[in-house]
Every structure is written in C-alpha cells, then in structure tokens.
XYZ file of C-alpha atoms in Angstrom:
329
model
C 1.025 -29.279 17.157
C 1.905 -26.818 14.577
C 1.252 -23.175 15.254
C 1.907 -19.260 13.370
C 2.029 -16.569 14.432
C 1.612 -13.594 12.004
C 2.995 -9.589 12.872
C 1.296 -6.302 11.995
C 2.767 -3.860 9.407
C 0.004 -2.530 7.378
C 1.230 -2.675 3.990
C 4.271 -4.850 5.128
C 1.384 -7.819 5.344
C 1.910 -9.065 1.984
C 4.915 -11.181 3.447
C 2.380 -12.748 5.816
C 0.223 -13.392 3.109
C 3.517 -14.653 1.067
C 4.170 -17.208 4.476
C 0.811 -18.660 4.132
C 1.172 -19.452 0.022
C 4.228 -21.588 1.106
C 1.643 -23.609 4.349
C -0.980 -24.011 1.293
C 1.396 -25.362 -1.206
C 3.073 -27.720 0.895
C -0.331 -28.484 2.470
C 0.673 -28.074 5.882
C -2.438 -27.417 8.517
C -1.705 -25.313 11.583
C -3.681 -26.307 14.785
C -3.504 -22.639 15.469
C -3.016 -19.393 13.918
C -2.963 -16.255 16.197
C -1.866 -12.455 15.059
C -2.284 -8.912 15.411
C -2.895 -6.042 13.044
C -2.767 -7.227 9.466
C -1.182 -10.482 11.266
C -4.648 -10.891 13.089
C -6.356 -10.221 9.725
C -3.957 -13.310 7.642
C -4.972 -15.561 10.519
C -8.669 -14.262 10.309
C -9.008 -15.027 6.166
C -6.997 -18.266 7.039
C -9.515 -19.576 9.356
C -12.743 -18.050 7.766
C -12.060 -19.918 4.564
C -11.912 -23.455 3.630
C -8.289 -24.855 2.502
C -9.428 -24.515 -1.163
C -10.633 -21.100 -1.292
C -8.008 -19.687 1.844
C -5.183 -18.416 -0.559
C -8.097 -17.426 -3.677
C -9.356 -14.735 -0.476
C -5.455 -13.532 0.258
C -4.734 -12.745 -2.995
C -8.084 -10.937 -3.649
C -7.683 -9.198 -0.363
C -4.125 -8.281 -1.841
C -5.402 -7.646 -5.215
C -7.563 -4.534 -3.792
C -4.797 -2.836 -1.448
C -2.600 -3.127 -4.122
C -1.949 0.571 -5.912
C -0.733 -0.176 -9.967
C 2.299 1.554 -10.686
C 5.045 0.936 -13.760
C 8.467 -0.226 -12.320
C 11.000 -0.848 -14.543
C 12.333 -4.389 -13.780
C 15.800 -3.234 -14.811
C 15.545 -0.692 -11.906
C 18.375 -0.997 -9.156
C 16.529 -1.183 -5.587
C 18.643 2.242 -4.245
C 16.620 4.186 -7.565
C 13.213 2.470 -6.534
C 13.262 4.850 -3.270
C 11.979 7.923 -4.656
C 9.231 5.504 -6.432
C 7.872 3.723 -3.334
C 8.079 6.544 -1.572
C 5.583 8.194 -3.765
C 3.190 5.221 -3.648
C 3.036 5.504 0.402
C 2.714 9.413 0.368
C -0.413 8.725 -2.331
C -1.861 5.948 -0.031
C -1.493 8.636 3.025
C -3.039 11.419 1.243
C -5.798 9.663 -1.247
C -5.982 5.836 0.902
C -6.857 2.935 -0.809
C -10.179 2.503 -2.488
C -10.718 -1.418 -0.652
C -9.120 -0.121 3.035
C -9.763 3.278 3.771
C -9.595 6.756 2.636
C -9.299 10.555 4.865
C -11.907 11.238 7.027
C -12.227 14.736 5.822
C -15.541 15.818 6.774
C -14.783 14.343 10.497
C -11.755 16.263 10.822
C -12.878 19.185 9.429
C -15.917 19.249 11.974
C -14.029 17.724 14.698
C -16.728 14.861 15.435
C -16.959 10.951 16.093
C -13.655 8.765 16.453
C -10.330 10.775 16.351
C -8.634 9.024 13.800
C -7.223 10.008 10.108
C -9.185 7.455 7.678
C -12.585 5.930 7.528
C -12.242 1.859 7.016
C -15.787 1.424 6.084
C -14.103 -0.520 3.343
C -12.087 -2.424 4.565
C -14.765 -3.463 7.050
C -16.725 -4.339 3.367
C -14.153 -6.544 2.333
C -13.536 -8.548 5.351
C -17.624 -9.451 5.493
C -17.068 -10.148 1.965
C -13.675 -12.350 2.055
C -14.455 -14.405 5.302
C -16.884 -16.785 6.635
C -16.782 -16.011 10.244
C -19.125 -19.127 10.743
C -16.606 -20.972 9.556
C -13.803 -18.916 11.288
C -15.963 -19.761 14.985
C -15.887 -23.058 14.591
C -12.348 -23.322 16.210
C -10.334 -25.633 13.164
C -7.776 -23.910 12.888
C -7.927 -22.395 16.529
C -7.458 -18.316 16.118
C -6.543 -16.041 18.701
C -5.501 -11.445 18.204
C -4.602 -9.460 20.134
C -6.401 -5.962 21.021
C -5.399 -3.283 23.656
C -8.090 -1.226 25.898
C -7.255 2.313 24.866
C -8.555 3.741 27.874
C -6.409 1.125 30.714
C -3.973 -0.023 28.573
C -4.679 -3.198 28.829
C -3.643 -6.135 26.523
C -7.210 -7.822 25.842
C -6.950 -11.016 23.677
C -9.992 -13.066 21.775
C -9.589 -16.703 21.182
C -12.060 -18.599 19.384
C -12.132 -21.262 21.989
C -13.588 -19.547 24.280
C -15.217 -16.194 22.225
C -16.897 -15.417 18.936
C -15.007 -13.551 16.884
C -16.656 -11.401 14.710
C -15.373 -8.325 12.384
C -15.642 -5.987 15.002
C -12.859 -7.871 16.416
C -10.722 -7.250 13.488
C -11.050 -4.309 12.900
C -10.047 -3.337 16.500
C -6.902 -5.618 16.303
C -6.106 -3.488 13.825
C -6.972 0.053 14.235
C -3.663 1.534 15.127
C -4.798 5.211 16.355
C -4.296 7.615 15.175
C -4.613 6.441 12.127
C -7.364 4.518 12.043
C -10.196 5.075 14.877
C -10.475 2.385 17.544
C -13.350 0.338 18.057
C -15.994 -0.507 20.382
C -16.687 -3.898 21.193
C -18.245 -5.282 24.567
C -18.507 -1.559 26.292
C -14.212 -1.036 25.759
C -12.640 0.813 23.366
C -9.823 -1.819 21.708
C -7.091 -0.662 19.110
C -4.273 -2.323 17.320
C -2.628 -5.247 18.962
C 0.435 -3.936 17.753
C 0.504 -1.566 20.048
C 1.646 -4.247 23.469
C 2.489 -7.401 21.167
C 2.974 -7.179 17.425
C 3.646 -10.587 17.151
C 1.756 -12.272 19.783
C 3.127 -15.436 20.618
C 2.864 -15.249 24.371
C -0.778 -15.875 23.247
C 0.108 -19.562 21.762
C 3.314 -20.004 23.849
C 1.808 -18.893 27.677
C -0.399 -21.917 27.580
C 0.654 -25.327 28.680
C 0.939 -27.790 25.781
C -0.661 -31.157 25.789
C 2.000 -32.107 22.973
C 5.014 -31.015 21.763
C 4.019 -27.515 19.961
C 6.324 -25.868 17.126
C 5.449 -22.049 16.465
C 6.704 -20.273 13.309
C 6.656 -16.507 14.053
C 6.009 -14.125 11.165
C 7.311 -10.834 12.030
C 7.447 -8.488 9.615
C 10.368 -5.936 11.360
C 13.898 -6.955 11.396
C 15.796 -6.634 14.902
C 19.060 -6.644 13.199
C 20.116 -4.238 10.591
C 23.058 -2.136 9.035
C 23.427 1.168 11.062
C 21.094 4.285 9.362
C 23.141 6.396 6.769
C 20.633 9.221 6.581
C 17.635 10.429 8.645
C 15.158 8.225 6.466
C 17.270 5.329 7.330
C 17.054 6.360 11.353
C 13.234 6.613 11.106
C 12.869 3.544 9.748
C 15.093 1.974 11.978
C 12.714 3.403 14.774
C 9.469 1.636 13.508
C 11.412 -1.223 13.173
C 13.092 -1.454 16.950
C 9.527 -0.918 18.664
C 8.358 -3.368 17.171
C 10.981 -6.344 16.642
C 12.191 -5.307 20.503
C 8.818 -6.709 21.173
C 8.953 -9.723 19.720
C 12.354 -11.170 21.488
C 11.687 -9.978 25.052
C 8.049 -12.035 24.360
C 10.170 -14.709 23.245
C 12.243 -14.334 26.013
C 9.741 -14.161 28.959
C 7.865 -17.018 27.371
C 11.365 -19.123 27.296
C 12.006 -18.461 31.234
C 7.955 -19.485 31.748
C 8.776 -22.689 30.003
C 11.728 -23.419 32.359
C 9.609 -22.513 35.343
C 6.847 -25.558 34.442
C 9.974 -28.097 34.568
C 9.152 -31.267 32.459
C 6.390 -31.569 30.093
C 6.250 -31.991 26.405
C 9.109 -29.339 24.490
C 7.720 -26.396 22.676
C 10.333 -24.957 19.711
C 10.191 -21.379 18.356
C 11.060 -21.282 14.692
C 11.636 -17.169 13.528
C 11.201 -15.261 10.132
C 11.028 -11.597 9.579
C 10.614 -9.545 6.517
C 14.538 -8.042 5.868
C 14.567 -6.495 2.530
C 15.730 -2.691 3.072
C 17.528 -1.209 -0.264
C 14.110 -0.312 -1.819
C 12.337 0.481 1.398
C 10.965 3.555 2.568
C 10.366 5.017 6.092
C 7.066 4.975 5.637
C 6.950 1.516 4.026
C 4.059 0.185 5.882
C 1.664 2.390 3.518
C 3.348 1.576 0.449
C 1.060 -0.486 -1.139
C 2.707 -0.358 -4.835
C 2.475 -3.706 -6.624
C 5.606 -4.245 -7.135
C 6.710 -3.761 -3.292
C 3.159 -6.326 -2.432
C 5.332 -8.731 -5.128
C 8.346 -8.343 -3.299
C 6.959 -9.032 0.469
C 5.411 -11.673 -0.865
C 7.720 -13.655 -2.535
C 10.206 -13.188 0.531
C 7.455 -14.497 2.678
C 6.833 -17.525 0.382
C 10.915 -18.310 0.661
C 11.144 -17.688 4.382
C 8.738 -19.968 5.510
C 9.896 -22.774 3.094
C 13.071 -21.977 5.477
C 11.112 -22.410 9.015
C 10.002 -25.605 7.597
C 12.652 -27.188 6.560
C 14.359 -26.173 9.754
C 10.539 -27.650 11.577
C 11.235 -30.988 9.962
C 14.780 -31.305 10.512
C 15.290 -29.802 14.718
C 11.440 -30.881 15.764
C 10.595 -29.676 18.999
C 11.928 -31.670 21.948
C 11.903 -31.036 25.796
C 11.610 -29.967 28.003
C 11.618 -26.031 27.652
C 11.412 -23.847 24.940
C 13.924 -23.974 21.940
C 14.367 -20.968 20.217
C 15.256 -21.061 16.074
C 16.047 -18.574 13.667
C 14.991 -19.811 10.278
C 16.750 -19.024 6.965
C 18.702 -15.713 7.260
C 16.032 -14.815 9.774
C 17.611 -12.182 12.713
C-alpha cells in the first residue's frame, strides 16, 4: 500500500499541492493520505473530491490564497527578498480575502477566541471545495492531526473510525495565536503542527497487513547552509522545530518497526521543500504568485523523485527503510 503524508506551512502548502499534481498525472492512488495544517487540508481536498475534479479544487483553492504581484522573470532570487517580503507583511496586516483577515473588532474589545484573524473564509471555501460525503467514505483513507490546547494532548481523527467534518480542519489547522482554535466534541483542538507537522507516526504506528511505502511531504528543510544575517537565523528557527520533528518521528517509528520483528517491510521515501535564496523569514504568509509558482513546481519535481526512487527500492522487510528522495535532506 501506497501512503502520503503532507506537512503544515501555511503559505509553504503550495508544494504539497505541487506533490499531488505529480500523484494525478502519473495516476497513482494512495490507500491513504494523512496531514496536518495545510498538509491535513491537501489530504482533506484529495479525499473530498473525485480523481477528476481533485487537482481542478487545489488549484482553485490556490487560485484564491494567491496575492497578484508583478515579478520580473529576469529578477535574481537574492533581489526577490525585499519583494516577498512585502507580500507576507501585506498578508499579515490586510489577510487574504479566501482565508482570513484581522480580527479587529475582537481585539479591540478583547472578546471570543484569542487569536489574530477571523477564517470565516476559509471555513467558506473548504464547504465549497470538498465533498465531505465523499471524503467519509474512507477511499482514500484520511487521517490529521489536532492537539488539545488545554492538556496538550496529540488527538488524531481517522476516517475509519470518525467523521470528519470541517470543524476538523479547521482545528488541524488553527495554529494559535494566529488563528483561534476550535471546538469540536467539548475540547479545544489547534494546529497539528504544533506535536507532529508531518504526521507519519499516524500511518507508520499501525501494523501493516502489506508491505506499505509512505512518501513524506515536509515542507521545512533539516539541512541548510549556516544563517548569514538575523533573517537567515529566524528562518532557520521555524525551520528546525519543525523538520526536528519529522526525523525523531521517523526515528521512533523505525525502532517500533524493529520491536514487531517479522512482518511485511514498510519503506519511508522523504521530500521537503529546500528553495531558500528568495525566501523570507516569514515565508509561510507569503502568498505572492510567483512564490505559490515556485513551491509548486518544486513539489511537482520532488515527488516525481520519491517515485521513481518507490518503483526502483520497493519496500521490503522486515523493518522500516528509510529514503531520502531526490536532493531531499
């Protein structure tokens, strides 16, 4: 069985959505698609759609976070900074029209949910983009993650065994305090992101009746040149506490595996989003076209990578194999 698993990263999501134009093109169906944050929300308009209409919903999705801006082509990535920067201050201050936008009359009176931005429409365009019906009915299987703000617990839906609704979204990806957390069965959930950014222990912790390849999607690089300036050590912050996640998942999952002795193999197969010269520190709210066209595109290539490298190395047993595909780190 094939399974992906797709990070959070806000803005950063366009290479998720990029990884999932390369599974519909090469018309390769996942068994099971699991995420959290914006990774929750590619597995959620994966699953709510049919195969025909899956990558039509991304790129609409896409289409309305994406803020229009004129970008020279000619432009050498270092001169781009000052531009993209721009684009994720505007998205901070004025939000995007489709996602969210200040909650100034909240703040100001210092009622409801503590959090910056209202997502009343982003809430409108997840009803509008995905057929949850369709998303219940298990085919793909899709599990996200959410953590209890109040116990810190990690609390994970799975659609064979819950009904995932919006709600569930939208917790899996309210990361306070940005956006407010949400209530759903008496607890109040926030962004997966938070315990697992890139879930896997939620595909990987469960004992395979086959052998079971997993393509992770994470959209923070682990490795990367030291910071230069105080930008480039911020940046290189958001990045660690998240991709520091991802391998000691990876690596508690691969000592599980030994523990079960023989059974079918599983086989790990790793991308992450790496392109830094144009990048900001705040590069998860830079939703500027041309950065969207970038993520994307990167996405596309990486996961043409993972499966190549899933064709040629399948999984084999026992244990877990661990792969890093393309240039992935």
């Amino acid at each position: 069985m094939l399974a992906i698993v797709f990070g959070g990263g806000n803005a950063l999501g366009a290479y998720c959505a990029g990884a999932a134009d390369t599974l519909a093109a090469e018309a390769v169906e996942p068994g099971w698609v699991a995420g959290s944050s914006i990774g929750a929300i590619t597995a959620a308009l994966w699953a709510g759609n049919p195969p025909e209409k899956r990558m039509p919903a991304m790129r609409e999705f896409w289409r309305r976070a994406a803020q229009q801006e004129f970008v020279p082509s000619w432009l050498p990535d270092a001169l781009r900074r000052p531009l993209h920067f721009t684009a994720a201050l505007q998205a901070r201050i004025a939000g995007r029209p489709h996602l969210f936008h200040l909650r100034l009359a909240e703040l100001l009176a210092g009622s409801g949910s503590p959090g910056l931005y209202e997502r009343a429409p982003m809430r409108r365009t997840l009803d509008e983009l995905i057929d949850f019906d369709l998303l219940n009915r298990g085919t793909p299987r899709l599990s996200l993650m959410t953590v209890d703000v109040a116990t810190g617990e990690e609390v994970p839906f799975d659609t064979a065994r819950d009904r995932i609704g919006i709600d569930h979204l939208m917790a899996s990806s309210a990361f306070i305090p940005d956006f407010p957390a949400v209530e759903v069965d008496g607890r109040l959930l926030a962004d997966g992101g938070l315990a697992a950014n890139v879930p896997a222990d939620l595909v990987l912790s469960e004992p395979p009746a086959e052998p079971l390849a997993c393509i992770t999607v994470d959209l923070f690089p682990l490795v990367a040149p030291r910071p230069r300036r105080l930008a480039d050590a911020l940046e290189r912050q958001t990045d660690l506490s998240f991709a520091c996640q991802t391998v000691r998942t990876l690596a508690s999952m691969r000592r599980l595996w030994e523990a079960r002795g023989p059974g079918p193999g599983g086989s790990v197969y790793r991308i992450n989003y790496r392109h830094r010269e144009a990048e900001v520190a705040a590069k998860s709210y830079d939703f500027a076209q041309s950065s969207l066209d970038t993520r994307w595109a990167e996405g596309q290539r990486d996961m043409q990578a993972a499966l190549r490298l899933w064709r040629e190395s399948p999984p084999s047993g026992p244990g877990l194999q661990l792969h890093a595909a393309g240039e992935a780190t």
